[in-house]
Short mmCIF file of N, CA and C in Angstrom, two decimals:
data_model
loop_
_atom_site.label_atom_id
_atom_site.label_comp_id
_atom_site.label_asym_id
_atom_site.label_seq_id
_atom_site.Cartn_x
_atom_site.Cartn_y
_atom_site.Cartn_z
N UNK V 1 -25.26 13.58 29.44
CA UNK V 1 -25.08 13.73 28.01
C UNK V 1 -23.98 14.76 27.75
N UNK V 2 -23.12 14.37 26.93
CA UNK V 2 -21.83 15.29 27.08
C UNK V 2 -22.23 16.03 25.63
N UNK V 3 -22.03 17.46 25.40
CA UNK V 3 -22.50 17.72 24.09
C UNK V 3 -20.60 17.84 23.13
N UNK V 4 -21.57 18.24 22.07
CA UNK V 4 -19.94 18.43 20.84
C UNK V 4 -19.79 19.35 20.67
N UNK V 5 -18.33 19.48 20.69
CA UNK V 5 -17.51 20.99 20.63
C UNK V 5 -17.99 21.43 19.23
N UNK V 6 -18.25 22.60 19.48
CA UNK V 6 -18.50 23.24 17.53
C UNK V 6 -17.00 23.51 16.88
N UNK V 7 -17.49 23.90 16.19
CA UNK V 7 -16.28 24.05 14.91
C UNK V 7 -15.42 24.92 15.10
N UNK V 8 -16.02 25.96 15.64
CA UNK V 8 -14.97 27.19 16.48
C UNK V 8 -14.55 26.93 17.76
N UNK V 9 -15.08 25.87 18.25
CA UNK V 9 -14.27 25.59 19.62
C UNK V 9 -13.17 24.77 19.01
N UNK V 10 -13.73 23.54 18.40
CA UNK V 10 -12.30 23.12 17.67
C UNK V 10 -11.10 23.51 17.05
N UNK V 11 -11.77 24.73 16.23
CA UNK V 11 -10.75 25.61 16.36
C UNK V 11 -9.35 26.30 17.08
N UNK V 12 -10.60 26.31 17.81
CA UNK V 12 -9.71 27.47 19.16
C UNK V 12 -8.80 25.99 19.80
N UNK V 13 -8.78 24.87 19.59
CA UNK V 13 -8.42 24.00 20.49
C UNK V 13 -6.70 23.45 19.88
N UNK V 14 -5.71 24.01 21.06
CA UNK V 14 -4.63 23.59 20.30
C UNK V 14 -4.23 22.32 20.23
N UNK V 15 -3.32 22.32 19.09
CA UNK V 15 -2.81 21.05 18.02
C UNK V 15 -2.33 20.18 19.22
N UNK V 16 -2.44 18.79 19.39
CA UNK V 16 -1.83 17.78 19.91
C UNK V 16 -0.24 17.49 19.84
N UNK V 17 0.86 17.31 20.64
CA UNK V 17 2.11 16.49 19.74
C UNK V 17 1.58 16.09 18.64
N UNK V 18 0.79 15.03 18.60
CA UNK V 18 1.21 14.15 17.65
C UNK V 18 0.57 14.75 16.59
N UNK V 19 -0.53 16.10 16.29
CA UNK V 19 -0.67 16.29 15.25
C UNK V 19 -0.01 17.22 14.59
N UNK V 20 1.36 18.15 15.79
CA UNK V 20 2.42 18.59 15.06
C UNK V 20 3.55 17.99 14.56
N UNK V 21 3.77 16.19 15.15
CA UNK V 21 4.31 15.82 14.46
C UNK V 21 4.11 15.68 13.25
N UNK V 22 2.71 15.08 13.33
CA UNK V 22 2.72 14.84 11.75
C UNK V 22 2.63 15.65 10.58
N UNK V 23 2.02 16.40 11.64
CA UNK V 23 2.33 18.07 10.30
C UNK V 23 3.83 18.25 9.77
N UNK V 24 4.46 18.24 10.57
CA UNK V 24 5.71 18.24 10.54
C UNK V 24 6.78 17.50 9.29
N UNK V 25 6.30 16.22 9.63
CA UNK V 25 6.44 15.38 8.97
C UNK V 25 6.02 15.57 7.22
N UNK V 26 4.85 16.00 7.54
CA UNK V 26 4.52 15.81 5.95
C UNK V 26 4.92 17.35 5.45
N UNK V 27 5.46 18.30 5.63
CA UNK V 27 6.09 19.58 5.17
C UNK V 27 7.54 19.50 4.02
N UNK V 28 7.40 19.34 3.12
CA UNK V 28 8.85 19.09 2.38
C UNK V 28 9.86 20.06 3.11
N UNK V 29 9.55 20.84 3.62
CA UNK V 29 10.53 21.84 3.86
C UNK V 29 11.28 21.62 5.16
N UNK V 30 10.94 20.12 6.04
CA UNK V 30 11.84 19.49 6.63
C UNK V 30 12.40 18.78 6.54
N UNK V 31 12.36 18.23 4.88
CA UNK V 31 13.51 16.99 4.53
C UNK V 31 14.40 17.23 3.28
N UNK V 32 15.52 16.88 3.27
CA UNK V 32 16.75 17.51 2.24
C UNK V 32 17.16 16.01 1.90
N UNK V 33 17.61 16.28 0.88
CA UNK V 33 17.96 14.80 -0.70
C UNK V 33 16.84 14.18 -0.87
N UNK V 34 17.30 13.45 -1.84
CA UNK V 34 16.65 13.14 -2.54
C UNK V 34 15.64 11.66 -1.93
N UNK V 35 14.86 11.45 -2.04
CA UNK V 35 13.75 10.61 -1.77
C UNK V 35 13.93 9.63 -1.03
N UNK V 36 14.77 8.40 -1.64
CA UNK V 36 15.49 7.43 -1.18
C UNK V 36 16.21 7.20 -0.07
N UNK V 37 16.92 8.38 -0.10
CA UNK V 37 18.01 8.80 0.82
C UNK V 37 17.95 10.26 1.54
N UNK V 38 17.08 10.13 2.09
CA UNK V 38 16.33 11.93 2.47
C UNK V 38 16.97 12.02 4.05
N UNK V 39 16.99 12.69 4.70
CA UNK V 39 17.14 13.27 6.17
C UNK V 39 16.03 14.28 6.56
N UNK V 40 15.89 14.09 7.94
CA UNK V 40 14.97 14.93 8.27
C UNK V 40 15.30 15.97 9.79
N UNK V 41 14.41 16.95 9.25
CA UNK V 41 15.11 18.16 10.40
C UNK V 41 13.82 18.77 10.54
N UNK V 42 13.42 18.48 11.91
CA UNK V 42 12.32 19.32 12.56
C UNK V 42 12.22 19.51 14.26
N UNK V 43 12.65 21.02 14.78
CA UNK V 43 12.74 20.92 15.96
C UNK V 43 11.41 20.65 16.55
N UNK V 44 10.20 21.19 16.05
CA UNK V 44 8.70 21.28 16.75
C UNK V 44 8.22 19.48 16.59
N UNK V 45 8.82 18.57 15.85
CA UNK V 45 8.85 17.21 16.07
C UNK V 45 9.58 16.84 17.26
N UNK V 46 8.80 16.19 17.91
CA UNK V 46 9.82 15.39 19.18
C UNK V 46 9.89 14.05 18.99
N UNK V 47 9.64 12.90 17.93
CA UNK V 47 10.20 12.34 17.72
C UNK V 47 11.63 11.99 17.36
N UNK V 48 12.75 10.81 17.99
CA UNK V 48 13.79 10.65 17.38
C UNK V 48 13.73 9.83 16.12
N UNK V 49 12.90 8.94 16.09
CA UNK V 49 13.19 8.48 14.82
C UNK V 49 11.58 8.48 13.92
N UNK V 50 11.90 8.86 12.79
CA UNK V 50 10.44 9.44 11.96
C UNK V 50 11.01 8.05 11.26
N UNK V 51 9.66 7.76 10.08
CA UNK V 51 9.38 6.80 8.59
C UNK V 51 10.15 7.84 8.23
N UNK V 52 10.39 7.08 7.26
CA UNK V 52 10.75 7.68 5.79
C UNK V 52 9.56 8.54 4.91
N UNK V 53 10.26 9.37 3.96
CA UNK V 53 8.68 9.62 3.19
C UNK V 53 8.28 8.65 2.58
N UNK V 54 9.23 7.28 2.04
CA UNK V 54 8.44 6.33 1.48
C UNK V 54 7.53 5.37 2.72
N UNK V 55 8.05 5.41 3.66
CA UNK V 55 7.25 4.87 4.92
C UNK V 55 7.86 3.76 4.84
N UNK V 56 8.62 3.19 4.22
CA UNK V 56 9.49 1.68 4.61
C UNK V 56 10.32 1.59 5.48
N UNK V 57 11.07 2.95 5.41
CA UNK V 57 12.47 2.65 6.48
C UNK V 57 12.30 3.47 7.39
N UNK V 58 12.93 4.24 8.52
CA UNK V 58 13.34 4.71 9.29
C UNK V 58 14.35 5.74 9.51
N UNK V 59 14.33 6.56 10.02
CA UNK V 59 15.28 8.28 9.13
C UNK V 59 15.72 8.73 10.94
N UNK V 60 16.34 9.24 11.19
CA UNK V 60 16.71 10.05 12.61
C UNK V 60 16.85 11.30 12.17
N UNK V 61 15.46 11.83 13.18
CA UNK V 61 15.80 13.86 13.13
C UNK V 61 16.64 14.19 13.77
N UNK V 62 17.07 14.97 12.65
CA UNK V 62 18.79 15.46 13.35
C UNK V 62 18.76 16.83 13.74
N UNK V 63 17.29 17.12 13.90
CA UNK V 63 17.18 18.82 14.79
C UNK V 63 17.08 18.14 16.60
N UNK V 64 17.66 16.89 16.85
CA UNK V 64 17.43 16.46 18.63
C UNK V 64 19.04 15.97 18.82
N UNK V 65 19.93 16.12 19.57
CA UNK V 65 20.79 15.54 19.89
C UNK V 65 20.76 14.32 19.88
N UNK V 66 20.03 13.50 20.29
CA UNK V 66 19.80 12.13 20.14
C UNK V 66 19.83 11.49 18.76
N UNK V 67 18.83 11.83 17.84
CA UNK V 67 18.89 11.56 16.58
C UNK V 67 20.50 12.02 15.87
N UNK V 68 21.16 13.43 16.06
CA UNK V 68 22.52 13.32 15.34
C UNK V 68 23.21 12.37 16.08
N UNK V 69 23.19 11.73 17.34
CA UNK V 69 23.96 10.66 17.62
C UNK V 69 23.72 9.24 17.11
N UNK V 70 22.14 8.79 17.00
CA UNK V 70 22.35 7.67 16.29
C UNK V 70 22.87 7.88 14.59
N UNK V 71 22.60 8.69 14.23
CA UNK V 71 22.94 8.90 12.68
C UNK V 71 24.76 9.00 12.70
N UNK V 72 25.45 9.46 13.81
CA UNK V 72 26.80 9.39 14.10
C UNK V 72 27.33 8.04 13.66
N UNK V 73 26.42 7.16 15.25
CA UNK V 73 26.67 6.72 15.68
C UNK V 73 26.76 5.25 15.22
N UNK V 74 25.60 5.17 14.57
CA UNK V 74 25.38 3.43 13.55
C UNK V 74 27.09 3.30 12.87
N UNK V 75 27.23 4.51 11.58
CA UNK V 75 28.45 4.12 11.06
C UNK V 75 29.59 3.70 11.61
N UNK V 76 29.96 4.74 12.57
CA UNK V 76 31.22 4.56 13.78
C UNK V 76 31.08 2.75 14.47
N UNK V 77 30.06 2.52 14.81
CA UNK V 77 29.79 1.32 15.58
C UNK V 77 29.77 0.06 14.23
N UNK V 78 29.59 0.53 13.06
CA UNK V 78 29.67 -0.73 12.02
C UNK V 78 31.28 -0.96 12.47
N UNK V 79 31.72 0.59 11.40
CA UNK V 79 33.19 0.20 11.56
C UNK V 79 34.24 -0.20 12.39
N UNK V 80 33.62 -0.04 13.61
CA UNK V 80 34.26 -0.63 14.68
C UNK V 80 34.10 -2.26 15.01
N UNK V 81 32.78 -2.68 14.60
CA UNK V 81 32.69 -4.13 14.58
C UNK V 81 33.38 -4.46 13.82
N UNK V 82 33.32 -3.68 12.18
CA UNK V 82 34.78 -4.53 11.27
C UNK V 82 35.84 -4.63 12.00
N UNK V 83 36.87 -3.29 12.52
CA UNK V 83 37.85 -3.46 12.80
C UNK V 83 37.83 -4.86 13.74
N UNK V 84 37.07 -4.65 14.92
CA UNK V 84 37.51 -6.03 15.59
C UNK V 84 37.40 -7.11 15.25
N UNK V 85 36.13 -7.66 14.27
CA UNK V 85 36.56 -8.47 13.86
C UNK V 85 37.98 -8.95 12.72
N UNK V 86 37.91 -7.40 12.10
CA UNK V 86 39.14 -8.03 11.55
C UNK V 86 40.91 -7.92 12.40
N UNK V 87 40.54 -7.79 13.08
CA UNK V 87 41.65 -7.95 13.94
C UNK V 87 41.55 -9.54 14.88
N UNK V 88 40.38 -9.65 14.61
CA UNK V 88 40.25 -11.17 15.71
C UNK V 88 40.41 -11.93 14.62
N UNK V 89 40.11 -12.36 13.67
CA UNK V 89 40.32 -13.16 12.39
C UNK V 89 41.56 -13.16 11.76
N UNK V 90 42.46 -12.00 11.97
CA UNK V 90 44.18 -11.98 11.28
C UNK V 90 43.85 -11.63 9.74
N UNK V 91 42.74 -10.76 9.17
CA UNK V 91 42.88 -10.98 7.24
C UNK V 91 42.90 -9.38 7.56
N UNK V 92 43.18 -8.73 6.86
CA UNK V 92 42.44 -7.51 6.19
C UNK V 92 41.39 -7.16 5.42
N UNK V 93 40.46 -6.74 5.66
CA UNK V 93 39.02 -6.12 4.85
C UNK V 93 39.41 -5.28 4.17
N UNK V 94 39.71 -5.69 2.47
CA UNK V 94 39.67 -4.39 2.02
C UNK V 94 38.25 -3.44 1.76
N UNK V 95 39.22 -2.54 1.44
CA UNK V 95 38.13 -1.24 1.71
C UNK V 95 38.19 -0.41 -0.06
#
């Protein structure tokens, strides 16, 4: 029979990753703009990519090297698919 930790052992029992992520997560004081379009910055998160606060999309913490590279990195890699394609097609994309 295994017994249950009391309330002060629980206590005493430290936080999981994942329940500093999510602490983390839900702290306004790791995300800057506005709602829609928010970013997020938390080093004690080790996730690279968090929800959104609306929980639809997908955000990269940019307190990990990894995350400022995909957030680099998506735009650079669009615009680079334009360029080639518009260089393989002969038109110009305006911009």
């Amino acid at each position: 029979m295994t017994e249950q930790p009391t309330a002060q052992q629980e206590l005493a029992r430290p936080p999981t990753q994942e329940e500093i992520n999510e602490s983390e997560w839900a702290s306004p004081d790791n995300w800057g703009g506005p709602q829609m379009l928010s970013v997020y910055f938390s080093k004690k998160d080790q996730r690279v990519w968090v929800p959104t606060r609306a929980r639809k999309l997908w955000t990269p913490n940019l307190a990990h090297n990894a995350g400022v590279l995909w957030f680099v990195g998506i735009p650079i890699a669009l615009i680079l698919v334009l360029g080639v394609i518009t260089f393989l097609v002969g038109t110009r994309v305006p911009f």
